[in-house]
Each structure stands twice: as C-alpha cells, then as structure tokens.
PDB file of C-alpha atoms in Angstrom:
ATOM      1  CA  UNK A   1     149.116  57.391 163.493  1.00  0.00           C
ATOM      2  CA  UNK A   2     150.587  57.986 167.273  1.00  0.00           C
ATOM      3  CA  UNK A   3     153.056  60.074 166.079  1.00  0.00           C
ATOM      4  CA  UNK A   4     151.103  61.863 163.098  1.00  0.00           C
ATOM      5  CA  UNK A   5     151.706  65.957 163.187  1.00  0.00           C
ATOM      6  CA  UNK A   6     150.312  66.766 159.495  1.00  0.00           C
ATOM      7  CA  UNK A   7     147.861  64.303 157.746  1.00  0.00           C
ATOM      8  CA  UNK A   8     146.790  64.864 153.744  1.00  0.00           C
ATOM      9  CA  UNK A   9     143.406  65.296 153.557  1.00  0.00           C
ATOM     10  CA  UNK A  10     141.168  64.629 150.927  1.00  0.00           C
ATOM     11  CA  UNK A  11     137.491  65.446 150.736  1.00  0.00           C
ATOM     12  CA  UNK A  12     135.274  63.932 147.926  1.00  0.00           C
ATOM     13  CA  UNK A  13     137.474  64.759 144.478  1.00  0.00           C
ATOM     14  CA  UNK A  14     139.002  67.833 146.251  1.00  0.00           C
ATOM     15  CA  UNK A  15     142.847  67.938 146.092  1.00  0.00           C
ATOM     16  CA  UNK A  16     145.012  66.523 149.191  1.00  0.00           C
ATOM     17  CA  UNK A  17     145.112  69.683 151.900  1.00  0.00           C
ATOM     18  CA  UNK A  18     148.321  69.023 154.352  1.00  0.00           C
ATOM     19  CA  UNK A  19     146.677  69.378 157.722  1.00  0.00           C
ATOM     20  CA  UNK A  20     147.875  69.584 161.051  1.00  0.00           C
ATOM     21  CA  UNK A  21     146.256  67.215 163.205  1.00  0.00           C
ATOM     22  CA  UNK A  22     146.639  65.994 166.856  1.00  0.00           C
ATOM     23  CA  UNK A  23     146.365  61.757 167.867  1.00  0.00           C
ATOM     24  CA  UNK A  24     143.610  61.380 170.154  1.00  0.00           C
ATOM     25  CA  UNK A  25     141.725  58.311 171.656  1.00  0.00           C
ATOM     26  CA  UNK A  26     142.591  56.312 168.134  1.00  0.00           C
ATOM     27  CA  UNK A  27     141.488  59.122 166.010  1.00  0.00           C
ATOM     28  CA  UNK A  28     142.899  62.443 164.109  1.00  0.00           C
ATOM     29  CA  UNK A  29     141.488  65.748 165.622  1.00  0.00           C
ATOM     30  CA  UNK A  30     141.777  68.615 163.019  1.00  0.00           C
ATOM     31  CA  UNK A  31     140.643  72.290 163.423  1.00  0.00           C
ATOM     32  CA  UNK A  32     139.597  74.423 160.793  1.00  0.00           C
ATOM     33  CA  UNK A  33     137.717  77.573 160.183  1.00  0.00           C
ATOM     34  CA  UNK A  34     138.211  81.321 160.959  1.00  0.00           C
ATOM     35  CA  UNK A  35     141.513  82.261 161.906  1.00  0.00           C
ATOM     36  CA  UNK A  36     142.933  78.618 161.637  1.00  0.00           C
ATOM     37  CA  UNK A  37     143.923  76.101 158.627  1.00  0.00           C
ATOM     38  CA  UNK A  38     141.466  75.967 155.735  1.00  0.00           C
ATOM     39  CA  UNK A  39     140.017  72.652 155.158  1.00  0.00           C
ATOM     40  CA  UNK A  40     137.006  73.306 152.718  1.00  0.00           C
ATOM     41  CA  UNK A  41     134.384  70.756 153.259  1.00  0.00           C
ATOM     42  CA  UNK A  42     135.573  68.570 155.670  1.00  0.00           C
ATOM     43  CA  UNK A  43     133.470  70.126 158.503  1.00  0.00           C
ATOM     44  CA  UNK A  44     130.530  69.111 156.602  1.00  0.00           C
ATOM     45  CA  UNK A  45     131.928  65.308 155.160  1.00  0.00           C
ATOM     46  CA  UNK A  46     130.788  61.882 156.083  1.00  0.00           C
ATOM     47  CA  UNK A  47     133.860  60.773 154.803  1.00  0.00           C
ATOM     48  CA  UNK A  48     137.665  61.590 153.569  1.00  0.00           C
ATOM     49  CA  UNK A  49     140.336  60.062 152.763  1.00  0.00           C
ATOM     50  CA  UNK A  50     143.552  60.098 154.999  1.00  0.00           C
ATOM     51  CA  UNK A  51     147.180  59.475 154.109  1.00  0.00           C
ATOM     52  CA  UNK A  52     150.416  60.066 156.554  1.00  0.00           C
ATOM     53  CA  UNK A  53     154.032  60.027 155.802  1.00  0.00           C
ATOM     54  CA  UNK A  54     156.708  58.486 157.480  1.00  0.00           C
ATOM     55  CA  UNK A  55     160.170  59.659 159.518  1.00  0.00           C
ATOM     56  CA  UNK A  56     161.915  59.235 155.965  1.00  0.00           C
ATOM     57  CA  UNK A  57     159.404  62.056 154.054  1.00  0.00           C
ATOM     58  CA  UNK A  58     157.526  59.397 152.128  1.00  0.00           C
ATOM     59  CA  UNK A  59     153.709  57.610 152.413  1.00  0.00           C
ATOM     60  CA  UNK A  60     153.462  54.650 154.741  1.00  0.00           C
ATOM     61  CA  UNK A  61     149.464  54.640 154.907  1.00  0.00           C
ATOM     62  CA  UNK A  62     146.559  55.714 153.354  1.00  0.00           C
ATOM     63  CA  UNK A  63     142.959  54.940 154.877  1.00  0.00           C
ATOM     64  CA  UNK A  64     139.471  55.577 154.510  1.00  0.00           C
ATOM     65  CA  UNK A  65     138.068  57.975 157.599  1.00  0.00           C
ATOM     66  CA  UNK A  66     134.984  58.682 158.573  1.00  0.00           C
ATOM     67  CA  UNK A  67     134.338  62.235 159.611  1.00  0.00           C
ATOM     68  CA  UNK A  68     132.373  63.850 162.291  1.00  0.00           C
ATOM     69  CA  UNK A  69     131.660  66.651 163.775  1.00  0.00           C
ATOM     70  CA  UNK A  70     132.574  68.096 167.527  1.00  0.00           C
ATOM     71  CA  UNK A  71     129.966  70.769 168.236  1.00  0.00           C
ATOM     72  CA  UNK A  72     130.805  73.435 170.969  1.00  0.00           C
ATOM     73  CA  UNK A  73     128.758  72.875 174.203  1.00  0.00           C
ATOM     74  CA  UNK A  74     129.144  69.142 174.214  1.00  0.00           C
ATOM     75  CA  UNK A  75     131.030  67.006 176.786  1.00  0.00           C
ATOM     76  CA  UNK A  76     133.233  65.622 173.699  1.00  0.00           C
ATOM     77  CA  UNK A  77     134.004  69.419 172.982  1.00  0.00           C
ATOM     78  CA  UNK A  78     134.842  69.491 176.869  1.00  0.00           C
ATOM     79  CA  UNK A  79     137.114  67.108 176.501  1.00  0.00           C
ATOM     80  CA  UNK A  80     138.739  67.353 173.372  1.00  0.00           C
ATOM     81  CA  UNK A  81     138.918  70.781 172.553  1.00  0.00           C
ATOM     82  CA  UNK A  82     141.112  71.574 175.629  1.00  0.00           C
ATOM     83  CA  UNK A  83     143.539  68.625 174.386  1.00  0.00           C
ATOM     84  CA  UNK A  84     143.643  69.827 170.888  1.00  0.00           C
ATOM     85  CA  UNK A  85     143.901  73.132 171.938  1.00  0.00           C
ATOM     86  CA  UNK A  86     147.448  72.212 173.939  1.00  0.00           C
ATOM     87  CA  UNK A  87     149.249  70.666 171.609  1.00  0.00           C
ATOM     88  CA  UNK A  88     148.079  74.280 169.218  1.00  0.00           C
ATOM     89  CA  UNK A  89     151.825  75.594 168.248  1.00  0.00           C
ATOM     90  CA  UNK A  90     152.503  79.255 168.169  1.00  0.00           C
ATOM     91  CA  UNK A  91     148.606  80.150 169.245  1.00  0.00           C
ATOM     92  CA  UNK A  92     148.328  83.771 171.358  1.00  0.00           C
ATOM     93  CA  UNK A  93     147.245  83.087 175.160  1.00  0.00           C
ATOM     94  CA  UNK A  94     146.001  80.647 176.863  1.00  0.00           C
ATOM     95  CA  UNK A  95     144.470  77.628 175.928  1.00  0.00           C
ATOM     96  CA  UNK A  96     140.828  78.130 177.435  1.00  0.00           C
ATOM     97  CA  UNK A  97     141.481  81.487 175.259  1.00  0.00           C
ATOM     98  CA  UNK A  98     142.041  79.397 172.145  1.00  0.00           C
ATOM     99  CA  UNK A  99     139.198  77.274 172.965  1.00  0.00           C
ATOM    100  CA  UNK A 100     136.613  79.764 173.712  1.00  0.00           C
ATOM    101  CA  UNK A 101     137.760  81.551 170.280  1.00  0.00           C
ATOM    102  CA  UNK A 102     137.102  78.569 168.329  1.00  0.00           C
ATOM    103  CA  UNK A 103     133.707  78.379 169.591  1.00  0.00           C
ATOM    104  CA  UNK A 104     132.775  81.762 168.906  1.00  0.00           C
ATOM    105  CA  UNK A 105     134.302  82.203 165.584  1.00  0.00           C
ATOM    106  CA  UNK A 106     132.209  78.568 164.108  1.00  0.00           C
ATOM    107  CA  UNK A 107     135.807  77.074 164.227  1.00  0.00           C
ATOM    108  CA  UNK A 108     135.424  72.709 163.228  1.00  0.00           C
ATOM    109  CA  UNK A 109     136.938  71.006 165.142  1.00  0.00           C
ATOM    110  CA  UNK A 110     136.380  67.625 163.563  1.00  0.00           C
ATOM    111  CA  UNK A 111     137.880  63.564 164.230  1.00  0.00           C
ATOM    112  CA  UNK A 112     138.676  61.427 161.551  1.00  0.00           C
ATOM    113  CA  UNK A 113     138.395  57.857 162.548  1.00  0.00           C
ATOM    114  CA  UNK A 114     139.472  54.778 160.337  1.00  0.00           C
ATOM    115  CA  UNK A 115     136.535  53.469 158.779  1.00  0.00           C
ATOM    116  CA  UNK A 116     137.119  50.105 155.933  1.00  0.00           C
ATOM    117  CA  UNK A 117     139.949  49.298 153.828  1.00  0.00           C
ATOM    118  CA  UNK A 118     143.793  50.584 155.098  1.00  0.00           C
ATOM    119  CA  UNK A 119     146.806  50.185 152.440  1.00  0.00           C
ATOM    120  CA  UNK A 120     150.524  50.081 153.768  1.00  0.00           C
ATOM    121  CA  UNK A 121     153.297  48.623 152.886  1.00  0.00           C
ATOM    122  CA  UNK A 122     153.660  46.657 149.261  1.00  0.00           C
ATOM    123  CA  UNK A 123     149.880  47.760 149.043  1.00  0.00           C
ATOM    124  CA  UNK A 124     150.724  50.993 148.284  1.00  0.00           C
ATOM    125  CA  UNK A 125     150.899  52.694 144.396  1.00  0.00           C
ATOM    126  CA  UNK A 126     155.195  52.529 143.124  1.00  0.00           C
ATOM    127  CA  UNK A 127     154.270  56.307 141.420  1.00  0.00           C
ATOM    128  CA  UNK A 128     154.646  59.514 142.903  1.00  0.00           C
ATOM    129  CA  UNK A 129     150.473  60.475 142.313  1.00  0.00           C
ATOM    130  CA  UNK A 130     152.510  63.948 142.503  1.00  0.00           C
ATOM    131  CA  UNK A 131     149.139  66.572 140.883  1.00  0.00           C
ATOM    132  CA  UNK A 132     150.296  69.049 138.430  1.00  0.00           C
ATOM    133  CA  UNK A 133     150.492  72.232 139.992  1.00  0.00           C
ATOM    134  CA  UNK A 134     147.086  74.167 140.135  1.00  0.00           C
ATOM    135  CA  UNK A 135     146.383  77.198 138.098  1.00  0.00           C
ATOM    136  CA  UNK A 136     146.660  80.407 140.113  1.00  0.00           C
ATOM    137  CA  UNK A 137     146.875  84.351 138.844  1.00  0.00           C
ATOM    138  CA  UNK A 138     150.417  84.845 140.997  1.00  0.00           C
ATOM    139  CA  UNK A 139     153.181  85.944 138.260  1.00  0.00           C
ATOM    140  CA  UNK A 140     156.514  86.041 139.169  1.00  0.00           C
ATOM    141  CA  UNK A 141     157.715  89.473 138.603  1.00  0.00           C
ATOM    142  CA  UNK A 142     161.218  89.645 136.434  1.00  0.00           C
ATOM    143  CA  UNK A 143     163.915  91.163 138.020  1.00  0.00           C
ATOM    144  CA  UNK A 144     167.432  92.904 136.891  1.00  0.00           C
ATOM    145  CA  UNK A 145     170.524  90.696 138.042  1.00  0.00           C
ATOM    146  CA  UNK A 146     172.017  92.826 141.039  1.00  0.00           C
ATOM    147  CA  UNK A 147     175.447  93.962 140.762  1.00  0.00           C
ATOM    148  CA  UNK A 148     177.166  95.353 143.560  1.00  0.00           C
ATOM    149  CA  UNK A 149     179.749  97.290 141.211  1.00  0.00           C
ATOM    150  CA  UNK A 150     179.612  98.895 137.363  1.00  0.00           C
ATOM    151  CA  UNK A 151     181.077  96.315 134.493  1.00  0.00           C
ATOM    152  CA  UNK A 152     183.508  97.978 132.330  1.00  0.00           C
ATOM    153  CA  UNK A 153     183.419  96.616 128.846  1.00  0.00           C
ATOM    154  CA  UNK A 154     187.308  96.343 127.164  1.00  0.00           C
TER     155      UNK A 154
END
C-alpha cells in the first residue's frame, strides 16, 4: 500500500472506479468531486472495498476499508489536504491554490483505512473477475480506408 498510485474502488454493488490515491499515515487519501476524479458515493460510504495491483500489472491485495470523511476547516483537513494536495500531478498553481479550491467547490477528500478481512497471495480468485463492458450510447463512426493515391483496375 506504500507505494499505491491508483487503487480500484468499489462502493456497495457499484463497479470498480480506478482511483488515484496518495499513502498517508497507513491509509489511502482519495479526492473527488468538482473538477477532480469522479467517485460516486464514496464521499458518503461507511465502507468500500479496495484492491491494488502490483509492479507486474496484476492484483496482489484486496481489502475491506472503511471510509470517512475529511471535512474542510478541520485540523485533519490542515494536515492532510496540503499533503494530498502535493503529490496532485499536473494541477494549475500552487498547492494552497488547489487546496482552497477543493474546499470551495464541496471537493471529498476522503481516507480509506483497512477495516477486517485482507486476501493476498494464494487467497486470491485464479479468474480474471474481468466485467463485461458497460452499455454506453458512443458508436463508432465507419470510416473509408485512406488511400494516399487512385487504384487503377487492369
């Protein structure tokens, strides 16, 4: 969990959301809301359910987390936010700016702390538990081949 970047996320009998995350004090700080990743739910969860992958692409745990809340205004948003905040790839300005945006736009900025039963190792399913893809209204639009020059028939 040290070196955890993205977690899969899953909230009640919601699908698995990839989330980035950030390894704090033996916990997984995730943001969500306006303007950052969507995480619907979670904000407002007791409990999810956490899986990370390894160096090689593939699950090496899965655990049970329980969820709560950082509220703006606290001294554990003090502290954390700031920390989360750094580590915050590709965000515009500074971090206090990031911060302070995230508390007025009702950003969640939520830790996920192991909570019961954690499977590893041999404990873990042998299937894939890959989901069918979900339905969506995006078509694909059909396209001509592109040729650079004019076939001749013989």
């Amino acid at each position: 969990m040290k070196k955890a970047s993205v977690a899969w996320v899953t909230v009640a009998d919601g699908p698995a959301l990839a989330l980035w995350c950030v390894p704090l004090e033996g916990a997984l700080c995730v943001v969500s809301g306006p303007g950052e990743q969507a995480a619907p739910g979670l904000a407002e969860a007791d409990e999810a359910q956490v899986t990370l992958r390894g160096d090689h692409g593939g699950r090496i745990v899965t655990w049970r987390a329980r969820v709560s809340r950082v509220l703006p205004g606290t001294d554990e948003w003090d502290t954390l936010a700031p920390l989360v905040g750094a580590k915050r790839l590709n965000a515009p300005g500074s971090t206090a700016d990031l911060v302070a945006r995230w508390a007025a736009d009702g950003c969640a900025l939520v830790r996920l702390r192991p909570a019961g039963d954690v499977v590893h190792g041999g404990q873990l399913p042998a299937d894939s538990l890959a989901e069918p893809p979900r339905p969506t209204s995006a078509v694909r639009a059909a396209r001509k081949p592109f040729r650079l020059h004019r076939v001749r028939r013989r």
